[in-house]
GROMACS .gro file of C-alpha atoms in nm:
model
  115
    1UNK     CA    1  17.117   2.736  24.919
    2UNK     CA    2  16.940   2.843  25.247
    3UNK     CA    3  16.918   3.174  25.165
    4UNK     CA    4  16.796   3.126  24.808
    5UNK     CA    5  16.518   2.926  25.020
    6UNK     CA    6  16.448   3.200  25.232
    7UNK     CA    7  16.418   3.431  24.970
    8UNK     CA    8  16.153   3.227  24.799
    9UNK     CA    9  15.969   3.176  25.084
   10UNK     CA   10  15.934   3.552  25.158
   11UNK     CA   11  15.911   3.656  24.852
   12UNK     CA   12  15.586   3.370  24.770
   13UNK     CA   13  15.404   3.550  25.094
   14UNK     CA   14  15.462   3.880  25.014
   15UNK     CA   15  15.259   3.776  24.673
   16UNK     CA   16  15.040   3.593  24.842
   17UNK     CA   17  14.998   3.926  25.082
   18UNK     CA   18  14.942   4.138  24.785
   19UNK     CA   19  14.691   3.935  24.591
   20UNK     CA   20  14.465   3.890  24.910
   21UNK     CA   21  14.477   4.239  24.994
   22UNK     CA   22  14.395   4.385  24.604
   23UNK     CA   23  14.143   4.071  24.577
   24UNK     CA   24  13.949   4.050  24.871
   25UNK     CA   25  13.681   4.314  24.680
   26UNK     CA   26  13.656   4.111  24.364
   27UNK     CA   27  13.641   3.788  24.581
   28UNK     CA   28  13.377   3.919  24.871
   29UNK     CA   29  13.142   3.985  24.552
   30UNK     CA   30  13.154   4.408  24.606
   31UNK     CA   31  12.858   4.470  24.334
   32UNK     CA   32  12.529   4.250  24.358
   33UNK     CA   33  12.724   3.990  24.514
   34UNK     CA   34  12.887   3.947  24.184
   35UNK     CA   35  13.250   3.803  24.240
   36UNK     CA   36  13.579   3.748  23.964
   37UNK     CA   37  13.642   3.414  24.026
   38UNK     CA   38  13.945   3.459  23.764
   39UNK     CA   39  14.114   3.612  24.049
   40UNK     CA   40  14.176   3.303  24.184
   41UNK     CA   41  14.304   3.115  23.884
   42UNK     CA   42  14.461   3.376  23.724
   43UNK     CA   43  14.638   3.635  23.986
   44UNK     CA   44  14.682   3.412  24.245
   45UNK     CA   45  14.915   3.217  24.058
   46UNK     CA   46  15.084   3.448  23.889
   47UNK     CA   47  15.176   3.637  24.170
   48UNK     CA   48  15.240   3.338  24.430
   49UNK     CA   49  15.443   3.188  24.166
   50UNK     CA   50  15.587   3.535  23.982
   51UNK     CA   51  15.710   3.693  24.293
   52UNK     CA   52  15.923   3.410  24.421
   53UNK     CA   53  16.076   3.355  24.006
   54UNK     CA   54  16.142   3.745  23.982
   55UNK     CA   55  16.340   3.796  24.280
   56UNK     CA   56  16.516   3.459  24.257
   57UNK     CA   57  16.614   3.616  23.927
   58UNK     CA   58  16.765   3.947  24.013
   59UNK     CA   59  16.882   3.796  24.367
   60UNK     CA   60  17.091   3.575  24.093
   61UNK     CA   61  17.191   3.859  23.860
   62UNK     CA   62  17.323   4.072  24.136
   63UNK     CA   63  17.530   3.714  24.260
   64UNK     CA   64  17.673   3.673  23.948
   65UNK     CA   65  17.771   4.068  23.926
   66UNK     CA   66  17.881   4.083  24.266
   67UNK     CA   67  18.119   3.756  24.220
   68UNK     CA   68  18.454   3.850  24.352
   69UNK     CA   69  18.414   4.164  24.443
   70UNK     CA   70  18.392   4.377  24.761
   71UNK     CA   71  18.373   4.235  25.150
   72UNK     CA   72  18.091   3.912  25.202
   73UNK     CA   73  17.893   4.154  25.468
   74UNK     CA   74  17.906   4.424  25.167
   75UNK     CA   75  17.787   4.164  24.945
   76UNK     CA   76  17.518   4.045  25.138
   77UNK     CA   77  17.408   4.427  25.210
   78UNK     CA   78  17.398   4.461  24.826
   79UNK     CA   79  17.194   4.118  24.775
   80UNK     CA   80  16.966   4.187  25.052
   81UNK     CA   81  16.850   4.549  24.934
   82UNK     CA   82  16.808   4.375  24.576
   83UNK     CA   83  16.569   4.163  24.686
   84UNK     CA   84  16.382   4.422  24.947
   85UNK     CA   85  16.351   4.649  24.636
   86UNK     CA   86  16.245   4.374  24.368
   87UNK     CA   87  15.945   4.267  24.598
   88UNK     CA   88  15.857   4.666  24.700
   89UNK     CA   89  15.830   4.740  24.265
   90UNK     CA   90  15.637   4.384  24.241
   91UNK     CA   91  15.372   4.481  24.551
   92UNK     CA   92  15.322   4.821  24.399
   93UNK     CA   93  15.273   4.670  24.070
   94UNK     CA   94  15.068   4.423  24.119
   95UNK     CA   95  14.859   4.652  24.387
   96UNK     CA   96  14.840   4.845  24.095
   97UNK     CA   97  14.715   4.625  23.850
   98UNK     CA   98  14.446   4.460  24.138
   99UNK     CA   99  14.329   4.827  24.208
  100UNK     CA  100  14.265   4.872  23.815
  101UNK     CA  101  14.150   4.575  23.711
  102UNK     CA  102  13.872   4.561  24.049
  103UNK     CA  103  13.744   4.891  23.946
  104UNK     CA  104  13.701   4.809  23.561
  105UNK     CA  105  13.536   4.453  23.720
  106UNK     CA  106  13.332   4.694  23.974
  107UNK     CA  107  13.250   4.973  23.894
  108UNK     CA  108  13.138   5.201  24.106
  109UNK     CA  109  12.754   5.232  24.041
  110UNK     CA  110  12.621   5.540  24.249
  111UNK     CA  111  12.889   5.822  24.115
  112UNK     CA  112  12.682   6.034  23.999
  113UNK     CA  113  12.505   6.345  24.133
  114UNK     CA  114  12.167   6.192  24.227
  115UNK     CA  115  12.350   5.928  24.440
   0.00000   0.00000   0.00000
């Protein structure tokens, strides 16, 4: 129970770490002081709320799998590198898909040669 605590808890900062880092352009207003206020009803949910419900789930899965077999500190190796690796994919997704959508937001107005 404690650890299925502690897992959401890390795993709802690390999203909350990931949005605030990909957002802060879209919410700081990077173009004309224009700003994507959808970034705070749409991403920041999702990923405060998606990060914790993903790794709870494969933190699970792997439970269930592991059931019965091997040594409990083998287990808990097993469970623990599950959940480290489910939350590196999500940040790099979700950095990902902040970087993207910020530049089709903002784009960048001065590329061009006379710039």
């Amino acid at each position: 129970m404690a650890a299925g605590c502690l897992v959401t808890a890390v795993a709802a900062a690390v999203g909350f770490g990931v949005w605030l880092e990909g957002a802060a352009p879209g919410l700081r207003g990077s173009f004309e002081g224009r700003r994507d206020l959808s970034l705070l009803y749409i991403e920041l949910p999702g990923m405060v709320a998606g990060f914790p419900l993903i790794t709870l789930l494969t933190w699970s899965l792997t439970r269930a799998v592991l059931r019965g077999r091997g040594g409990p500190g083998a287990r808990r190796t097993v469970k623990a590198a599950v959940v480290v690796l489910t939350l590196l994919l999500l940040s790099w997704a979700c950095a990902v898909w902040l970087d993207h959508r910020i530049v089709v937001a903002f784009p960048d107005q001065c590329s061009g040669a006379p710039c």
